Every structure is written in structure tokens, then in C-alpha cells.
Coordinates of C-alpha atoms in Angstrom, one line a residue:
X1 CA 0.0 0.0 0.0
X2 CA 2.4 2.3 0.8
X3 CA 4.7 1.5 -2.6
X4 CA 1.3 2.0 -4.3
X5 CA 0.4 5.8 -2.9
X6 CA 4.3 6.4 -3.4
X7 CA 3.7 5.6 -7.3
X8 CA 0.8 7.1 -7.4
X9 CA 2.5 10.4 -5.9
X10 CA -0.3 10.6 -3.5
X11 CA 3.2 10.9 -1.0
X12 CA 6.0 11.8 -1.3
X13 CA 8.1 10.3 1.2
X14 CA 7.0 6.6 2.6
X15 CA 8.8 3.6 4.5
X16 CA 9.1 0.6 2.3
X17 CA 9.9 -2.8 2.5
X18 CA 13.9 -3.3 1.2
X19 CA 12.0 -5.6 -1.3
X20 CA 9.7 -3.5 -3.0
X21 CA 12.9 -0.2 -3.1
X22 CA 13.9 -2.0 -6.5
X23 CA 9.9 -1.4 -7.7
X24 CA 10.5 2.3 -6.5
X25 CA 13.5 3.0 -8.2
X26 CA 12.5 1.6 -11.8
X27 CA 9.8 4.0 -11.3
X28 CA 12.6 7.1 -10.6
X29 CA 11.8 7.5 -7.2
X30 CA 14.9 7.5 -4.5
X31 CA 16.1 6.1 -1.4
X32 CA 17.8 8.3 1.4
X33 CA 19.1 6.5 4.5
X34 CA 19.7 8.0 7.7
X35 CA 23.3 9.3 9.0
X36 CA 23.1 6.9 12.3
X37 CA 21.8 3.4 12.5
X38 CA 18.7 3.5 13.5
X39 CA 17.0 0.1 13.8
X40 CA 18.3 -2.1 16.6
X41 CA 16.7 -5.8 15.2
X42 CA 16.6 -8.8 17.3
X43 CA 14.6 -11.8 18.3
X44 CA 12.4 -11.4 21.8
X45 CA 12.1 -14.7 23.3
X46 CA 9.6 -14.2 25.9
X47 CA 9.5 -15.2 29.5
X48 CA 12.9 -14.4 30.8
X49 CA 11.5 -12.9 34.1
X50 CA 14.5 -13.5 36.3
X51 CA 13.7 -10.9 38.6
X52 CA 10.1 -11.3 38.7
X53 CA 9.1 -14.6 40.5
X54 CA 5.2 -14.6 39.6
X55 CA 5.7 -14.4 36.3
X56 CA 8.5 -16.7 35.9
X57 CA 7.3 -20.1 33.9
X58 CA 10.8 -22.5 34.6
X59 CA 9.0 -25.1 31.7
X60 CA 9.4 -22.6 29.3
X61 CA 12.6 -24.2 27.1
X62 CA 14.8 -21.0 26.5
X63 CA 15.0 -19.9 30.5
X64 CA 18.1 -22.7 30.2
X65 CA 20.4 -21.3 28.4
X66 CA 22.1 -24.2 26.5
X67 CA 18.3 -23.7 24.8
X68 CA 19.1 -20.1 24.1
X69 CA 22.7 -20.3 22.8
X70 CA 20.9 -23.1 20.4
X71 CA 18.7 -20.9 19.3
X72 CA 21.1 -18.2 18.8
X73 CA 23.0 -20.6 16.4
X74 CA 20.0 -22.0 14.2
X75 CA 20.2 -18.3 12.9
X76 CA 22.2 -17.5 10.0
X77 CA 22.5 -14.0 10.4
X78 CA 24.9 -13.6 7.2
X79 CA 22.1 -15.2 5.0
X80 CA 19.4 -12.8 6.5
X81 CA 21.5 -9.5 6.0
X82 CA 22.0 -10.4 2.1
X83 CA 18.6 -11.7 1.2
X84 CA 15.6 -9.8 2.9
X85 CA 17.6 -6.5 3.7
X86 CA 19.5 -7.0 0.6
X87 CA 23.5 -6.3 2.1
X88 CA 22.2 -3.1 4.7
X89 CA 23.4 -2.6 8.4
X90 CA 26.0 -4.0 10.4
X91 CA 25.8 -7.0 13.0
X92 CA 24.2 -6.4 16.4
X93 CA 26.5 -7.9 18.7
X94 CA 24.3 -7.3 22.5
X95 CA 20.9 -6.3 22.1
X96 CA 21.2 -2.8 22.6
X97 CA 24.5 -2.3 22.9
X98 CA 26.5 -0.3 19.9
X99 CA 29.8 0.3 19.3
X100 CA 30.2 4.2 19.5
X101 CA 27.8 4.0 22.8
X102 CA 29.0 3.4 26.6
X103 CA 29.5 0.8 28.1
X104 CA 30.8 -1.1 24.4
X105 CA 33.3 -4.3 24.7
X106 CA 34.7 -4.8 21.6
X107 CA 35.6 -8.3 22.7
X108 CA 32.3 -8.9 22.0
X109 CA 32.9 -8.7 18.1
X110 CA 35.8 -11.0 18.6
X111 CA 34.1 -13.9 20.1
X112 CA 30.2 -13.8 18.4
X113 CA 31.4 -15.8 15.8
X114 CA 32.7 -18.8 18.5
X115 CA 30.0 -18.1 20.9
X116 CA 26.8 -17.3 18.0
X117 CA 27.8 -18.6 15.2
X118 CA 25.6 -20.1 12.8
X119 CA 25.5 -23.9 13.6
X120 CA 22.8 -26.1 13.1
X121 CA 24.0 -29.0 13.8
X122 CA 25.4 -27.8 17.2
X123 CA 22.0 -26.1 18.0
X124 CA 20.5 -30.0 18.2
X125 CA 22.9 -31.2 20.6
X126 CA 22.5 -28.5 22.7
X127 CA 18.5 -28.7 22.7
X128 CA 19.3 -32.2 23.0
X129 CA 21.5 -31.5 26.2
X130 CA 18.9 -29.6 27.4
X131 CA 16.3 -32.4 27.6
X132 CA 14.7 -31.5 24.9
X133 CA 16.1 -34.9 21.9
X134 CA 12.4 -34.4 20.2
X135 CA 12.8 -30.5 20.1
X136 CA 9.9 -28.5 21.5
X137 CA 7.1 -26.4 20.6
X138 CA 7.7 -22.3 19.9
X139 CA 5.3 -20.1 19.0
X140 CA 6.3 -17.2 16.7
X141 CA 4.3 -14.0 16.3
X142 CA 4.2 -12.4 13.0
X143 CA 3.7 -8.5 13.1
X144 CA 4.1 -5.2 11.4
X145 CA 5.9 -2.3 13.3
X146 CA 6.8 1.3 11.7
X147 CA 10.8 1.7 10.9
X148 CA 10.9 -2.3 10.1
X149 CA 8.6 -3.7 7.9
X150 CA 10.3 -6.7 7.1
X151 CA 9.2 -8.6 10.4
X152 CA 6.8 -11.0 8.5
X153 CA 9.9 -12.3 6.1
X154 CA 11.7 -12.3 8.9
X155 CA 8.8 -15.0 11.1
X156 CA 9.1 -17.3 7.7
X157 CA 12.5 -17.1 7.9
X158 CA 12.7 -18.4 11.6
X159 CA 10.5 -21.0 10.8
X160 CA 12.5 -22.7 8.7
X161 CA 15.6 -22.3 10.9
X162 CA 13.8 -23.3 13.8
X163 CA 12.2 -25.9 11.8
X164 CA 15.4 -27.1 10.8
X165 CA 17.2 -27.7 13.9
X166 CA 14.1 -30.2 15.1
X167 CA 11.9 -27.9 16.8
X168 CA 7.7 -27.6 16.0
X169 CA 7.1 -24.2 14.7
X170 CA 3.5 -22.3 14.7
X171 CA 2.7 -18.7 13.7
X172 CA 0.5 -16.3 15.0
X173 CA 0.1 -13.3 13.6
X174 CA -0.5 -10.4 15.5
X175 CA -1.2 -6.5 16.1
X176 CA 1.5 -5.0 17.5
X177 CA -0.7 -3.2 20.3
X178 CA -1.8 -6.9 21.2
X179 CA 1.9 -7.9 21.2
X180 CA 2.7 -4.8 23.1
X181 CA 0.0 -5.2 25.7
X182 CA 1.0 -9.0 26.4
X183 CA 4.8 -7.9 26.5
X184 CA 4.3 -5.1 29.0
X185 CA 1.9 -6.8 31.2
X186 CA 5.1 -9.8 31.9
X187 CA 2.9 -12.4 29.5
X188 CA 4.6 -13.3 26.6
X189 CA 5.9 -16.5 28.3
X190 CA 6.8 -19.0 25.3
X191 CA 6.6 -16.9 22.9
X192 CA 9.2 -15.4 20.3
X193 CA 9.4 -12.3 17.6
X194 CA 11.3 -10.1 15.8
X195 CA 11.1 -6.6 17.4
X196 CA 13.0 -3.6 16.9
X197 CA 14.4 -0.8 19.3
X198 CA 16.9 2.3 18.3
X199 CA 20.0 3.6 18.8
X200 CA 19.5 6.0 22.3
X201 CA 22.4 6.3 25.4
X202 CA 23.0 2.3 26.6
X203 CA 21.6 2.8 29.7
X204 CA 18.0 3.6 28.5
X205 CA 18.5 0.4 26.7
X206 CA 19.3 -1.5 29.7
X207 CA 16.2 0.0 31.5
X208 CA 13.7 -0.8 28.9
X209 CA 14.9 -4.6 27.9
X210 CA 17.0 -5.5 30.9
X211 CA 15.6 -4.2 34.1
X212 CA 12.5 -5.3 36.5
X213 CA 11.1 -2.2 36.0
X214 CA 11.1 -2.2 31.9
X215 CA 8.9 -1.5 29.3
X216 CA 9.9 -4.5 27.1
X217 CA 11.8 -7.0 29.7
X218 CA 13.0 -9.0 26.7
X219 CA 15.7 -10.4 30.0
X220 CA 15.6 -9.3 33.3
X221 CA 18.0 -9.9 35.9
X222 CA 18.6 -9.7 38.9
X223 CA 22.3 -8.5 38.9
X224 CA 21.1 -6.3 36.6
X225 CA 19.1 -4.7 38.7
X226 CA 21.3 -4.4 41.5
X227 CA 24.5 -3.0 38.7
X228 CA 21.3 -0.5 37.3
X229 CA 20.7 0.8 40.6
X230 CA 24.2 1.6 41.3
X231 CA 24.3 3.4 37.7
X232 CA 21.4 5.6 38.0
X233 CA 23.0 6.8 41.5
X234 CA 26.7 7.2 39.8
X235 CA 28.2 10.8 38.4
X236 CA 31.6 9.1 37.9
X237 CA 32.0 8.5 34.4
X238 CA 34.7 5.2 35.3
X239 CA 32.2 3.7 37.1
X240 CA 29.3 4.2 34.9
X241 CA 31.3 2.4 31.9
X242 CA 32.0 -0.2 34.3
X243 CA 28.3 -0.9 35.4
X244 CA 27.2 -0.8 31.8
X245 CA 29.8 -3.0 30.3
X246 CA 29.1 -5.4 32.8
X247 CA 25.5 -5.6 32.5
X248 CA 26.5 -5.8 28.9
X249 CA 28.9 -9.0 29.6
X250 CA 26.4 -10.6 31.6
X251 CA 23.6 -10.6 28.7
X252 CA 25.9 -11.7 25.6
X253 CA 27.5 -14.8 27.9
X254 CA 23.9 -15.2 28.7
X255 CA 22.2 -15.2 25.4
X256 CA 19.3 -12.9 26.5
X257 CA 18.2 -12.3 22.6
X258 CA 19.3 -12.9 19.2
X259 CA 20.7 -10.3 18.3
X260 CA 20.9 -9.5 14.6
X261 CA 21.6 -6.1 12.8
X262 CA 22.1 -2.4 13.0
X263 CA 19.8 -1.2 10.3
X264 CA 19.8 2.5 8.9
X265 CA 16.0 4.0 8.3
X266 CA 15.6 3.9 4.9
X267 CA 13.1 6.7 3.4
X268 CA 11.9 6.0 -0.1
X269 CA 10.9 9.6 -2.0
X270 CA 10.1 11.5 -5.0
X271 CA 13.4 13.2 -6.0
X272 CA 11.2 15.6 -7.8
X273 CA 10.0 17.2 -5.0
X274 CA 12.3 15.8 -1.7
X275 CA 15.5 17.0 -3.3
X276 CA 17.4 16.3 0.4
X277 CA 16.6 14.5 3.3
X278 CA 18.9 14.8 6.7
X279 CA 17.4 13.2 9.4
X280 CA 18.1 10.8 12.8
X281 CA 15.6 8.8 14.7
X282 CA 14.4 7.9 17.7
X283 CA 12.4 4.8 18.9
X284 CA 13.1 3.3 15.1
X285 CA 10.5 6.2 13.9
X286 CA 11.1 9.1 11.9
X287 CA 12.4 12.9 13.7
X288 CA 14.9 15.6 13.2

């Protein structure tokens, strides 16, 4: 729809899937990307409520984490980034975590490829480990979101890599407020999806994915927490990059998400009347 009303000229500027950019561009329209990487895209696997007792459902597969580094490598994150995003972005290392941000460890880089590599064959053992030799069941919810419309190819694409290392797949699709409700009320127990958050200071990340208190609680914790705690009460810069960088070590030797790319915000316009474009973004929406 919104290719169609581009084409049509009914708008001028509009957020299209990578896919359908080629479509644009035969018809002379344009695509301008945004100076920072906006688009933090990972995988949600929900339940991971550490901190929060009640909530906490231990039959859930992925709160072992043998479960959750197999999942991590049935991904082949290399394959995603050249197909449905056709090349874009850069790898996403710890959920919302980027290199130019506080708190980075660049040792993170150096290890992924040991620790998240894609490995299918390793994946089963480890689900096997886990108690799981017949796989299990996972339930993943297909959605569409502003700043990353590609989350449906990217549901079919889990399916088969899910699908592939043993495990019974089903999708649901969803609307996002429904997803959204479920996710903020602590009830997405057993259920995964591709969500996106943005490039903001790390420690607003941390509050909103990683803390008791968050928004999104993709993985709580209860060291967390406590290192949080001590941040928001810190002025000293050492310290702070300390706290963060820990919080950050404990979810990549965790596996709290799979993580998969940076991506820039891509706006597709009509060169004959947006002759520039400079903008940022915020949330994985457009601003600035």
C-alpha cells in the first residue's frame, strides 16, 4: 500500500519494505538512508522474568540457556542480511549495545562468531543437552511495526531455521498493540518475535529490555538490577562504563536475545519534490 500511494505520488516520502525499493527505483523514485543506524533488530524470546518470581514459567525451554545459545545458532544471520535486507546494516553484537555508545566491549565482536555462530548441527545437541532430543514447541508472532517492515519475512525465515534444527514451529500473527499489551503486562511466556528498538544512550536500553522495571523486559535480571541501581546513582564517568559493560557482559554470555543487525532507516521519495533529506531517529520512527 504504501509502494502503491508512493507511485501514485499521493506521498512523497513513505517507508518501504527493502523488497519492494527495486519497484521504487525503476519507477525514478529515490532512497535516502539515515546518518546513524537507527533500527536495533533482534529476536524477543519471551518469558525471561529473572527478577520477577510470579511471572516466571521455569517449563518454558529458553530460560536454560544451552536452549538459548541453540537458538542463537540456528540463525544464519549472514544469510538474512544479504537476502531480505538485501547487504544493509552491520551485525548487532548485545541487544542494545553499539559500538560508538558506553558501556561497548569490543571483545564482544571477537568472540560472536565462537559463541553465536551459525551452527545447526550444534544447536541440536544443545537442545538435545537440554532435555529436549524431540525439540519442543515455539510459538512465533508475526507482526508489522513502523521503521521495520520486514518482520513478517523475517517470522518465515525463523520458521524454517527453527524448523530445521528439530523444533515444532507455529505462527500467529498479530497486532502490535496486542503484542505490546502481552509484552508489558510480563505475558509473553513461550513466545518469540522479531522486534526492533533504536540507537539511544546504553543505559536507556538497559532499563527498557533489561531491568525489573522495563517496558519490554526482553531479559531481566537480577544482577542487573542491582548493577542499574548503582548506575542511575553514579556521576563518575569510570564507574558508569564499568556498570554498563558489565550488564552488557552478563547478557551476551547469557544469550538474553538474538541479536541480529544495526539497520539505517531507509526513506523512499520522489526526487522531484524531496531534493534532500537529513534526518536521525528515535524509537526506530522518523524525527529531526
Amino acid at each position: 500500500t504504501r509502494l502503491a500511494t508512493l507511485l501514485a505520488k499521493e506521498v512523497q516520502i513513505a517507508d518501504v519494505p527493502t523488497d519492494l525499493e527495486k519497484q521504487a527505483h525503476a519507477k525514478g523514485m529515490k532512497t535516502i538512508s539515515s546518518t546513524f543506524p537507527g533500527i536495533m533488530t533482534y529476536v524477543g524470546m519471551g518469558g525471561q522474568y529473572y527478577s520477577t518470581p510470579e511471572k516466571f514459567d521455569p517449563s518454558v525451554p529458553w530460560t536454560k540457556r544451552e536452549v538459548r545459545e541453540a537458538l542463537n545458532r540456528a540463525v544464519n544471520r549472514k544469510e538474512l542480511q544479504q537476502t531480505i535486507f538485501e547487504g544493509k546494516g552491520e551485525p548487532l553484537y548485545n541487544g542494545g549495545y553499539h559500538r560508538t555508545l558506553p558501556g561497548y566491549n569490543p571483545d564482544w565482536e571477537k568472540q560472536f562468531e565462537a559463541k553465536y555462530g551459525y551452527d545447526p548441527d550444534k544447536a541440536k545437541k544443545l537442545i538435545a543437552q537440554a532435555g529436549y532430543p524431540n525439540g519442543f514447541k515455539v510459538t512465533l508472532i508475526s507482526t508489522t511495526l513502523p521503521g521495520l517492515p520486514e518482520i513478517p519475512q523475517l517470522v518465515e525465515a525463523l520458521d524454517l531455521y527453527l524448523r530445521r534444527i528439530g523444533l515444532q514451529v507455529e505462527i500467529k500473527s498479530m497486532e502490535f498493540a496486542t503484542l505490546r499489551d502481552l509484552y508489558r503486562k510480563r505475558n509473553v511466556q513461550g513466545l518469540m518475535w522479531p522486534h526492533r528498538g533504536t540507537y539511544r544512550p546504553t543505559e536507556e536500553n538497559v532499563n527498557v529490555y533489561n531491568t525489573s522495571k522495563g517496558v519490554v523486559a526482553a531479559f531481566e535480571h537480577p544482577l542487573i538490577d542491582q548493577k542499574f541501581e548503582a548506575l542511575r546513582k553514579s556521576l563518575d564517568l569510570t564507574e558508569r562504563e564499568r556498570l554498563l559493560r558489565e550488564m552488557g557482559d552478563l547478557k551476551f554470555e547469557e544469550y538474553d536475545v538474538i541479536p541480529l543487525l544495526w539497520l539505517p532507516v531507509d526513506a523512499v521519495v520522489n526526487p522531484k519534490v524531496v531534493g534532500e533529506y537529513n534526518f536521525g531517529t528515535i524509537t526506530g520512527v522518523w524525527t529531526h
